Amino acid sequence: MKQLDKVIITSATTGAGHMPWMSPHLPLTIEQIVEDSVAAAEAGASIIHLHARDPETGEPSCDPRLYEQYLRRIKQRTNAILNLTTGQPQRNVTPEQAIENRLAAPLAFSPEITSFNMGPMSFATFTLAERARTSGQPLREWEEAYLELSRHLTMANPWSLMERIARELGEDRGVRFEFECFDTGHLYALKVIADEGWVKPPFFIQSVFGPLGGIGTDPKHVLHFKETADMLFGEDYIWSLLAAGKAQMKLTTMAACMGGNVRVGMEDSLWAGPGELATSSADQVRRIRTILEALGLEVATPDEARAYLGTKGADRVGF
């Protein structure tokens, strides 16, 4: 693992897994997502990871017209690196359309960084719908349909799609990748595409612990993950960790103590502490920053993160 002098904090503002009924603080409108992103950057996040939502309903969306409004406003107000998802699921589309939708905004705006999901992943978010029904929580029609979709759908990342992302975003547009690995097997998938020459080191690996259907949050899994990455990539990777739900602070702190970087934010967890909902992603950024600095670790600025990760710079994006 390539160990950095300072810790890079990523803030994931709003993902697809959390629904409006789960927290009154979840950012949903364009203005809310922009404000949440800017506040997280001001709190110390070097990277802002973005998903889009329909501002009228809160439903996750792939619409580049929405992304454009986030990107331009956030860029005007912060120096943070903006990272677009390539893994956003959407309802009522064919598998072929789903891939085009997932890539639409990254191809249109050519950001400094995009996520790059390694291998298939079957999210079990349908269990959230079951939990809501059991508790008597009313669901919007789209929420019910969106959550139930996971019962029948695996997020597909075939080799052909991985090669396309590597060619069209990496080679053609100079985009840096955040390789999201939901299991240790995904590290081996990254090794395959690296050996094929589709992507080049150092690899920015985001290890993902705790989403329903993925690897659990036992600290032993973190140790095994890092050992596997060290074995496969040696010094040719930069490590970061995110953890879902209540394990967020525990595991990100553990990763930082092991020389890694961290990701927090409302996409990954709705909580600021036991029984306490976070009011913003900035809440979580401030909390992890306090922990890092108490451990004697310094937080990287956006420009330091650019230098560490080797991004093309904010002057070469399409927004």
Short mmCIF file of C-alpha atoms in Angstrom, two decimals:
data_model
loop_
_atom_site.label_atom_id
_atom_site.label_comp_id
_atom_site.label_asym_id
_atom_site.label_seq_id
_atom_site.Cartn_x
_atom_site.Cartn_y
_atom_site.Cartn_z
CA MET A 1 0.00 0.00 0.00
CA LYS A 2 1.20 3.48 -0.84
CA GLN A 3 0.96 5.34 2.46
CA LEU A 4 0.26 9.07 2.24
CA ASP A 5 1.51 11.85 4.51
CA LYS A 6 -2.04 13.01 5.21
CA VAL A 7 -5.48 11.38 5.27
CA ILE A 8 -7.90 12.02 2.41
CA ILE A 9 -11.51 12.41 3.55
CA THR A 10 -14.23 11.67 1.00
CA SER A 11 -17.79 12.75 1.72
CA ALA A 12 -20.56 10.80 -0.04
CA THR A 13 -23.49 13.17 -0.07
CA THR A 14 -26.55 11.19 -1.12
CA GLY A 15 -26.71 7.65 -2.45
CA ALA A 16 -29.45 5.39 -3.71
CA GLY A 17 -29.83 3.12 -0.70
CA HIS A 18 -31.42 5.55 1.76
CA MET A 19 -35.03 6.67 1.33
CA PRO A 20 -36.65 9.98 2.34
CA TRP A 21 -38.67 8.36 5.13
CA MET A 22 -35.53 7.10 6.85
CA SER A 23 -34.24 10.51 7.94
CA PRO A 24 -35.63 14.05 7.76
CA HIS A 25 -32.06 15.24 7.19
CA LEU A 26 -31.37 13.27 3.99
CA PRO A 27 -30.58 15.80 1.22
CA LEU A 28 -32.97 15.36 -1.69
CA THR A 29 -33.40 18.61 -3.64
CA ILE A 30 -30.72 20.21 -5.77
CA GLU A 31 -30.21 22.99 -3.24
CA GLN A 32 -30.02 20.55 -0.32
CA ILE A 33 -27.46 18.34 -2.07
CA VAL A 34 -25.36 21.36 -3.06
CA GLU A 35 -25.45 22.78 0.48
CA ASP A 36 -24.63 19.38 2.01
CA SER A 37 -21.67 18.97 -0.36
CA VAL A 38 -20.31 22.47 0.24
CA ALA A 39 -20.64 22.10 4.02
CA ALA A 40 -18.78 18.76 3.90
CA ALA A 41 -15.97 20.35 1.91
CA GLU A 42 -15.76 23.25 4.37
CA ALA A 43 -15.59 20.70 7.21
CA GLY A 44 -12.54 19.03 5.65
CA ALA A 45 -13.60 16.68 2.84
CA SER A 46 -11.19 16.76 -0.11
CA ILE A 47 -13.50 14.70 -2.34
CA ILE A 48 -17.27 14.91 -2.77
CA HIS A 49 -18.88 11.76 -4.18
CA LEU A 50 -22.19 12.50 -5.90
CA HIS A 51 -25.40 10.69 -6.81
CA ALA A 52 -28.41 12.53 -8.23
CA ARG A 53 -32.06 12.55 -7.13
CA ASP A 54 -35.27 13.82 -8.67
CA PRO A 55 -35.83 17.05 -6.69
CA GLU A 56 -39.61 16.61 -6.78
CA THR A 57 -39.81 13.05 -5.48
CA GLY A 58 -36.40 12.17 -4.05
CA GLU A 59 -36.06 9.16 -6.35
CA PRO A 60 -32.48 8.35 -7.46
CA SER A 61 -31.82 9.56 -11.00
CA CYS A 62 -29.16 9.34 -13.70
CA ASP A 63 -30.24 12.55 -15.46
CA PRO A 64 -27.18 14.59 -16.58
CA ARG A 65 -29.29 17.76 -16.41
CA LEU A 66 -29.52 17.30 -12.66
CA TYR A 67 -25.83 16.52 -12.30
CA GLU A 68 -24.94 19.67 -14.21
CA GLN A 69 -26.73 21.82 -11.63
CA TYR A 70 -24.91 20.13 -8.74
CA LEU A 71 -21.52 20.22 -10.41
CA ARG A 72 -21.49 23.84 -11.49
CA ARG A 73 -22.78 25.17 -8.16
CA ILE A 74 -20.45 23.08 -6.01
CA LYS A 75 -17.43 23.91 -8.16
CA GLN A 76 -18.17 27.63 -7.86
CA ARG A 77 -18.13 27.41 -4.06
CA THR A 78 -15.43 24.85 -3.23
CA ASN A 79 -12.09 23.53 -4.41
CA ALA A 80 -13.10 19.93 -3.62
CA ILE A 81 -12.60 17.13 -6.14
CA LEU A 82 -15.99 16.07 -7.51
CA ASN A 83 -16.45 12.33 -8.00
CA LEU A 84 -19.41 11.03 -10.01
CA THR A 85 -20.92 7.58 -9.60
CA THR A 86 -21.00 5.09 -12.47
CA GLY A 87 -23.09 2.69 -10.38
CA GLN A 88 -26.40 4.53 -10.02
CA PRO A 89 -29.30 2.07 -10.52
CA GLN A 90 -32.54 3.25 -12.12
CA ARG A 91 -36.02 1.80 -12.42
CA ASN A 92 -38.01 0.95 -15.53
CA VAL A 93 -35.12 0.49 -17.94
CA THR A 94 -33.65 -2.48 -19.77
CA PRO A 95 -30.19 -3.79 -18.76
CA GLU A 96 -28.72 -2.12 -21.83
CA GLN A 97 -30.41 1.19 -21.00
CA ALA A 98 -29.24 0.89 -17.39
CA ILE A 99 -25.60 0.84 -18.49
CA GLU A 100 -26.09 3.87 -20.75
CA ASN A 101 -27.85 5.72 -17.93
CA ARG A 102 -25.10 4.93 -15.44
CA LEU A 103 -22.45 6.33 -17.79
CA ALA A 104 -24.38 9.32 -19.13
CA ALA A 105 -23.27 11.97 -16.63
CA PRO A 106 -19.62 10.82 -16.28
CA LEU A 107 -19.23 10.77 -20.08
CA ALA A 108 -20.89 14.18 -20.42
CA PHE A 109 -18.91 15.97 -17.71
CA SER A 110 -15.54 14.17 -17.63
CA PRO A 111 -14.90 14.71 -13.90
CA GLU A 112 -11.59 14.30 -12.12
CA ILE A 113 -12.75 11.04 -10.52
CA THR A 114 -15.54 8.52 -11.03
CA SER A 115 -16.42 5.42 -9.08
CA PHE A 116 -15.59 2.12 -10.81
CA ASN A 117 -17.56 -0.78 -9.37
CA MET A 118 -15.66 -4.05 -9.40
CA GLY A 119 -17.69 -7.13 -10.23
CA PRO A 120 -21.38 -7.91 -9.61
CA MET A 121 -23.15 -6.91 -6.39
CA SER A 122 -26.60 -7.96 -5.17
CA PHE A 123 -27.85 -5.33 -2.74
CA ALA A 124 -30.57 -6.58 -0.38
CA THR A 125 -32.37 -3.27 0.02
CA PHE A 126 -35.71 -5.06 -0.39
CA THR A 127 -35.35 -5.89 3.31
CA LEU A 128 -35.75 -2.18 4.09
CA ALA A 129 -39.18 -2.26 2.49
CA GLU A 130 -40.10 -5.25 4.63
CA ARG A 131 -38.87 -3.41 7.74
CA ALA A 132 -40.91 -0.33 6.85
CA ARG A 133 -44.08 -2.35 6.32
CA THR A 134 -43.60 -4.18 9.62
CA SER A 135 -43.21 -0.89 11.49
CA GLY A 136 -46.22 0.67 9.76
CA GLN A 137 -44.10 3.22 7.92
CA PRO A 138 -45.93 4.42 4.77
CA LEU A 139 -43.85 4.17 1.60
CA ARG A 140 -44.17 6.23 -1.53
CA GLU A 141 -45.02 4.16 -4.60
CA TRP A 142 -41.58 4.72 -6.10
CA GLU A 143 -39.85 3.81 -2.82
CA GLU A 144 -41.64 0.48 -2.64
CA ALA A 145 -40.83 -0.28 -6.29
CA TYR A 146 -37.22 0.89 -6.01
CA LEU A 147 -36.45 -1.17 -2.92
CA GLU A 148 -38.24 -4.25 -4.23
CA LEU A 149 -36.22 -4.02 -7.44
CA SER A 150 -33.20 -5.32 -5.55
CA ARG A 151 -34.99 -8.62 -4.95
CA HIS A 152 -34.74 -9.36 -8.68
CA LEU A 153 -31.71 -7.37 -9.78
CA THR A 154 -27.94 -7.72 -9.48
CA MET A 155 -25.83 -4.66 -10.25
CA ALA A 156 -24.05 -5.97 -13.31
CA ASN A 157 -20.45 -5.02 -14.04
CA PRO A 158 -19.40 -7.39 -16.84
CA TRP A 159 -15.89 -7.31 -18.19
CA SER A 160 -17.12 -5.54 -21.33
CA LEU A 161 -18.48 -2.67 -19.23
CA MET A 162 -15.30 -2.45 -17.20
CA GLU A 163 -13.25 -2.23 -20.38
CA ARG A 164 -15.56 0.43 -21.75
CA ILE A 165 -15.29 2.54 -18.58
CA ALA A 166 -11.50 2.17 -18.64
CA ARG A 167 -11.28 3.18 -22.32
CA GLU A 168 -13.91 5.91 -22.61
CA LEU A 169 -13.42 7.57 -19.24
CA GLY A 170 -9.83 6.69 -18.35
CA GLU A 171 -7.99 6.73 -21.67
CA ASP A 172 -10.16 9.17 -23.63
CA ARG A 173 -11.02 11.65 -20.88
CA GLY A 174 -8.24 11.28 -18.32
CA VAL A 175 -10.61 10.37 -15.49
CA ARG A 176 -9.11 8.85 -12.33
CA PHE A 177 -10.98 5.90 -10.82
CA GLU A 178 -12.14 5.09 -7.31
CA PHE A 179 -12.32 1.29 -7.47
CA GLU A 180 -15.23 0.28 -5.22
CA CYS A 181 -14.68 -3.23 -3.87
CA PHE A 182 -17.57 -4.84 -1.97
CA ASP A 183 -15.65 -8.03 -1.23
CA THR A 184 -12.10 -9.36 -1.38
CA GLY A 185 -13.00 -11.15 -4.63
CA HIS A 186 -13.36 -7.74 -6.23
CA LEU A 187 -9.68 -7.14 -5.57
CA TYR A 188 -8.94 -10.13 -7.78
CA ALA A 189 -11.22 -8.66 -10.45
CA LEU A 190 -9.18 -5.45 -10.30
CA LYS A 191 -6.03 -7.54 -10.71
CA VAL A 192 -7.50 -9.06 -13.88
CA ILE A 193 -8.24 -5.73 -15.55
CA ALA A 194 -4.86 -4.38 -14.41
CA ASP A 195 -3.10 -7.38 -15.95
CA GLU A 196 -5.10 -6.79 -19.15
CA GLY A 197 -3.70 -3.25 -19.23
CA TRP A 198 -7.09 -1.54 -19.04
CA VAL A 199 -6.17 0.42 -15.89
CA LYS A 200 -2.85 1.50 -14.49
CA PRO A 201 -1.45 1.91 -10.95
CA PRO A 202 -1.46 3.33 -8.42
CA PHE A 203 -5.05 2.16 -7.89
CA PHE A 204 -7.31 4.19 -5.60
CA ILE A 205 -9.20 1.37 -3.85
CA GLN A 206 -12.34 2.10 -1.84
CA SER A 207 -13.17 -0.90 0.34
CA VAL A 208 -16.88 -1.10 1.16
CA PHE A 209 -18.07 -2.78 4.36
CA GLY A 210 -21.59 -3.29 5.60
CA PRO A 211 -24.10 -2.80 2.76
CA LEU A 212 -26.80 -5.47 2.82
CA GLY A 213 -25.59 -8.30 0.59
CA GLY A 214 -21.90 -7.32 0.79
CA ILE A 215 -19.05 -8.05 3.19
CA GLY A 216 -19.81 -7.51 6.87
CA THR A 217 -18.26 -5.05 9.31
CA ASP A 218 -16.22 -7.38 11.50
CA PRO A 219 -12.76 -5.79 11.96
CA LYS A 220 -11.20 -9.13 10.96
CA HIS A 221 -12.61 -8.57 7.46
CA VAL A 222 -10.77 -5.25 7.27
CA LEU A 223 -7.48 -6.92 8.15
CA HIS A 224 -8.06 -9.66 5.58
CA PHE A 225 -8.99 -7.12 2.91
CA LYS A 226 -5.82 -5.09 3.41
CA GLU A 227 -3.65 -8.19 3.52
CA THR A 228 -5.16 -9.34 0.22
CA ALA A 229 -4.66 -5.94 -1.40
CA ASP A 230 -1.06 -5.84 -0.19
CA MET A 231 -0.46 -9.29 -1.64
CA LEU A 232 -1.97 -8.39 -5.03
CA PHE A 233 -0.76 -4.81 -5.49
CA GLY A 234 2.13 -4.19 -3.10
CA GLU A 235 2.90 -0.45 -3.12
CA ASP A 236 0.77 0.14 -6.23
CA TYR A 237 -2.43 1.19 -4.49
CA ILE A 238 -3.89 3.91 -2.27
CA TRP A 239 -6.42 2.56 0.21
CA SER A 240 -9.63 4.10 1.52
CA LEU A 241 -12.48 2.59 3.52
CA LEU A 242 -16.19 3.25 3.96
CA ALA A 243 -18.52 1.46 6.33
CA ALA A 244 -22.31 1.49 6.32
CA GLY A 245 -24.49 2.42 9.25
CA LYS A 246 -23.32 2.31 12.84
CA ALA A 247 -19.93 0.79 11.91
CA GLN A 248 -18.92 3.92 10.00
CA MET A 249 -16.72 5.65 12.57
CA LYS A 250 -15.29 2.47 14.06
CA LEU A 251 -14.01 1.02 10.81
CA THR A 252 -12.91 4.28 9.21
CA THR A 253 -10.88 5.03 12.33
CA MET A 254 -9.37 1.55 12.13
CA ALA A 255 -8.40 2.09 8.48
CA ALA A 256 -6.81 5.46 9.24
CA CYS A 257 -4.74 3.86 12.02
CA MET A 258 -3.55 1.32 9.43
CA GLY A 259 -2.40 4.05 7.04
CA GLY A 260 -5.57 4.28 4.96
CA ASN A 261 -7.94 7.05 3.95
CA VAL A 262 -11.61 7.41 4.86
CA ARG A 263 -15.05 8.02 3.40
CA VAL A 264 -18.09 9.17 5.37
CA GLY A 265 -21.36 10.91 4.51
CA MET A 266 -25.12 10.49 4.25
CA GLU A 267 -24.86 7.94 1.44
CA ASP A 268 -23.09 5.52 3.77
CA SER A 269 -24.71 6.22 7.13
CA LEU A 270 -27.56 8.30 8.50
CA TRP A 271 -26.06 8.33 12.01
CA ALA A 272 -23.85 10.73 13.93
CA GLY A 273 -23.68 8.43 16.97
CA PRO A 274 -25.72 5.80 18.84
CA GLY A 275 -29.37 6.77 18.44
CA GLU A 276 -28.43 10.17 17.01
CA LEU A 277 -29.25 11.00 13.39
CA ALA A 278 -26.66 13.06 11.54
CA THR A 279 -28.07 16.38 10.37
CA SER A 280 -25.65 16.54 7.42
CA SER A 281 -22.65 14.87 5.83
CA ALA A 282 -20.59 17.66 7.37
CA ASP A 283 -21.54 16.29 10.81
CA GLN A 284 -19.78 13.06 9.93
CA VAL A 285 -16.80 14.80 8.30
CA ARG A 286 -16.27 16.90 11.43
CA ARG A 287 -16.55 13.85 13.64
CA ILE A 288 -14.00 11.76 11.71
CA ARG A 289 -11.71 14.77 11.37
CA THR A 290 -11.77 15.26 15.15
CA ILE A 291 -10.85 11.59 15.60
CA LEU A 292 -8.04 11.76 13.03
CA GLU A 293 -6.51 14.88 14.52
CA ALA A 294 -6.77 13.42 18.04
CA LEU A 295 -4.71 10.50 16.71
CA GLY A 296 -2.06 12.91 15.45
CA LEU A 297 -3.06 12.55 11.79
CA GLU A 298 -3.38 15.48 9.39
CA VAL A 299 -6.18 15.89 6.85
CA ALA A 300 -5.31 16.42 3.17
CA THR A 301 -6.51 19.51 1.33
CA PRO A 302 -8.17 19.07 -2.08
CA ASP A 303 -4.98 20.08 -3.90
CA GLU A 304 -2.92 17.67 -1.80
CA ALA A 305 -5.42 14.92 -2.64
CA ARG A 306 -5.08 15.83 -6.33
CA ALA A 307 -1.33 15.46 -6.11
CA TYR A 308 -1.53 12.16 -4.19
CA LEU A 309 -4.10 10.64 -6.55
CA GLY A 310 -2.74 12.12 -9.77
CA THR A 311 -6.01 13.62 -11.02
CA LYS A 312 -6.06 15.79 -14.14
CA GLY A 313 -7.15 18.91 -12.22
CA ALA A 314 -10.34 20.94 -11.92
CA ASP A 315 -9.45 23.00 -15.02
CA ARG A 316 -9.83 19.95 -17.29
CA VAL A 317 -13.35 18.84 -16.39
CA GLY A 318 -16.46 19.39 -18.51
CA PHE A 319 -18.36 21.65 -16.14
#
